[in-house]
């Protein structure tokens, strides 16, 4: 039996199903990402697990116990909010210690555990700062520490990296993954960023209009998308003669589908091509290996595995 | 952004002079050593400030205004907080109508309110009483208190309270430890703005204050109606001084623009 | 859960129902009661007061004066306040805050004290305003300001000016400064930018400031009472006299209710106009 179970979870707002019969099992220690465009129901799902939104029907069980029967304050979940939701009038140490205080942990033990957790997220020396004196990335770590210090059964991450700039986000992804591995907490991540979902999670749930379109390991979902929506959402794809082909799987060859290069864009580590063919416009991505590549207007032949 | 040209700055100087002239003139005349209205040039004296002490009706009116402002503003804030939480955070039937009702004392002329209160209080036996003054002042300062408490209630990120709940805080703990501390600046500035408006209110109060319950503006107005002499300028100078000090403190603490425009300045992360 | 917002609003609602709606209703009723020198107020339903207020030329003249004063005060505030708000908005950091405080601050200073200042400035032939105007060679003989409409208009424009600056300032804050730069980049001169780009965008601010200033000017009491004296009556000072000197409360109530009704009609009409005309700007 999975550790966290969502069973036929449904939430309707005025006749419209924001979440529509979602069933999902999450194993202990697993990192699962709910991935989809805005309005797909991923955030509503998270809020139902957290207890801020009541499901219309369905069940949520944690370790075999009915989670819906418990008040939000008693669920023992760690949540990192998109806005971080740090308490602006408390220091970093007070923010992190708040959950322990609510559990009635003694002041002495609180101090040790707060210090440990701040150390874990690399903020050992920031205990007496106030949130507004810190950068976005640092605030993000405080939010993570505050959620982790109570040793939650499940960690819920709501678009945790969306307020960071691209460079910082990549660094935080690696760090987040390491921290999750270290503490081993079952984690659910909500995101609209397919790269982030694939980088961090053991399994992804691609959601569309309240339903799960595909549940599986990132690599599998990318290679064998169950639906056209999944194929498109997880990355660029070509639909050639009814078959879905990833642009990086197509190579230039001496023979194959004939076409003419319409545009060529240099993107550092790769080239992005748009090629006019008899089967329509085909996108091709080629690694930049330093070799000479076809230019705009050149006649080319496209080849990929499985092409008849 | 382009800068102001010399013409614009000249205009600005004249405008500021226009805004300050009557206020400065009052303070200037207050220092006259003469027994009549005059602009002191070579000599000045504090005799008219000392003279205030010999007019107990000004002193008692001052204290009455102070208490009236403090009490009615405190009650107005206490009533505003729950209303602001309801209006700021729930979508319910009649929400707009209730907001308009609570803000209506800003748009209903104080003259009309004064007449209405005079009639009402006389009928129910509160005519000319301090309790009547307090009730009427709560009503006219409530929009100011509500506007600022509403701004801070709306500006409050709901997920901060959700975060506290997820960490195990009960509803009362969230209210005491999170919500109230975060809306406190709004409450204090709401109280202060309400106080200043109560302290200065004349048009409504002049109808409902009786000889024993005159506020300072009423006392000053009735005095000016009889005659204008240096005494009333020194009283006015004191009122201006107190207001300016309060203004500077409020501006430093909360930002005057934010208080008057009624929007919370967003502090970027 | 559904009842929570109503419970939270309950204290304020009870207060307003008991201490605003009921008294206002009583005032409207009062305006239909009869009054006599010796019998006092008689709780009957007659139209006498309304016929007097609506029919008597004395009241016509008084209401015309009230709205004339309010109109010119609004005009002065818009013509002088709007440019000042614009200049203020273009100032740099320490000056901007300082002058905003200087210009908006008087809003919170006692109206009686500010009007007293104008009484001193106008005061008789030796008034400072006349001395200054004659010194500049603008006039040859002292102008009468005390006990005149001109005096009331100038003093009221000063008292209410901050509201106009505030309204225009608020609408300027919503303006994207890049839009002005875009117009300049397209070859517009400073005057064209002001007329074609800035003015249309702050017009809603000017109009909402005008509504506030007009409403407050038409119902102002302290300034017309002190500057206008006992002879030059406006609606509010007349109502005050009826209530506290003549003691004809029903007549005073009719004057006040008529003023309130006229103001509501004007405010409502202007708001409708603003909404129709400037819906695109607000959206």
Tab-separated table of C-alpha atoms in Angstrom, chain B residues 109 111 202-203 206-207 221 224-225 228, chain C residues 62-63 65-71 73 111-119 122 145-160 213-241 259:
chain	number	residue	atom	x	y	z
B	109	UNK	CA	-21.753	66.581	4.285
B	111	UNK	CA	-23.419	69.737	8.098
B	202	UNK	CA	-15.934	71.425	13.539
B	203	UNK	CA	-18.874	71.435	11.109
B	206	UNK	CA	-20.744	72.766	16.281
B	207	UNK	CA	-24.333	71.510	16.079
B	221	UNK	CA	-14.883	79.092	16.106
B	224	UNK	CA	-13.686	84.088	16.286
B	225	UNK	CA	-17.384	84.727	15.621
B	228	UNK	CA	-10.559	88.113	16.279
C	62	UNK	CA	-28.551	81.568	-1.412
C	63	UNK	CA	-28.310	78.191	-3.201
C	65	UNK	CA	-24.319	81.557	-4.292
C	66	UNK	CA	-23.444	78.252	-2.634
C	67	UNK	CA	-22.979	76.425	-5.935
C	68	UNK	CA	-21.294	79.414	-7.617
C	69	UNK	CA	-18.705	79.460	-4.854
C	70	UNK	CA	-18.279	75.686	-5.096
C	71	UNK	CA	-17.847	75.910	-8.869
C	73	UNK	CA	-13.340	76.790	-5.877
C	111	UNK	CA	-9.763	74.377	9.290
C	112	UNK	CA	-10.489	77.102	11.835
C	113	UNK	CA	-6.791	77.925	12.153
C	114	UNK	CA	-6.295	77.986	8.368
C	115	UNK	CA	-9.330	80.211	7.819
C	116	UNK	CA	-8.160	82.481	10.621
C	117	UNK	CA	-4.937	82.872	8.643
C	118	UNK	CA	-6.893	84.077	5.618
C	119	UNK	CA	-8.933	86.436	7.771
C	122	UNK	CA	-7.430	89.738	4.063
C	145	UNK	CA	-11.897	90.252	0.425
C	146	UNK	CA	-13.495	90.008	3.855
C	147	UNK	CA	-17.275	89.421	3.684
C	148	UNK	CA	-17.148	88.802	-0.099
C	149	UNK	CA	-17.574	85.769	-2.302
C	150	UNK	CA	-14.076	86.307	-3.707
C	151	UNK	CA	-12.630	85.995	-0.226
C	152	UNK	CA	-14.587	82.803	0.465
C	153	UNK	CA	-13.503	81.295	-2.868
C	154	UNK	CA	-9.798	82.033	-2.288
C	155	UNK	CA	-9.809	80.714	1.277
C	156	UNK	CA	-11.835	77.614	0.389
C	157	UNK	CA	-9.595	76.888	-2.602
C	158	UNK	CA	-6.687	76.869	-0.148
C	159	UNK	CA	-8.526	74.661	2.349
C	160	UNK	CA	-9.550	72.091	-0.302
C	213	UNK	CA	-13.667	69.449	-3.911
C	214	UNK	CA	-17.074	70.520	-5.213
C	215	UNK	CA	-18.963	68.451	-2.641
C	216	UNK	CA	-16.839	69.724	0.232
C	217	UNK	CA	-16.958	73.328	-0.989
C	218	UNK	CA	-20.756	73.304	-1.355
C	219	UNK	CA	-21.169	72.019	2.193
C	220	UNK	CA	-18.245	73.847	3.848
C	221	UNK	CA	-19.122	75.639	7.031
C	222	UNK	CA	-16.216	77.177	8.953
C	223	UNK	CA	-14.665	79.114	6.070
C	224	UNK	CA	-17.833	80.783	4.728
C	225	UNK	CA	-18.948	81.477	8.294
C	226	UNK	CA	-15.693	83.253	9.244
C	227	UNK	CA	-14.863	84.963	5.925
C	228	UNK	CA	-18.463	85.575	4.832
C	229	UNK	CA	-19.581	86.896	8.181
C	230	UNK	CA	-23.203	87.107	9.246
C	231	UNK	CA	-24.589	88.675	6.094
C	232	UNK	CA	-23.170	86.601	3.226
C	233	UNK	CA	-25.063	83.355	3.733
C	234	UNK	CA	-24.479	79.991	2.067
C	235	UNK	CA	-26.539	76.826	2.580
C	236	UNK	CA	-24.558	75.549	5.539
C	237	UNK	CA	-24.405	78.832	7.447
C	238	UNK	CA	-28.086	79.409	6.790
C	239	UNK	CA	-28.986	75.977	8.149
C	240	UNK	CA	-26.785	76.700	11.174
C	241	UNK	CA	-28.712	79.932	11.825
C	259	UNK	CA	-28.218	70.326	-0.244
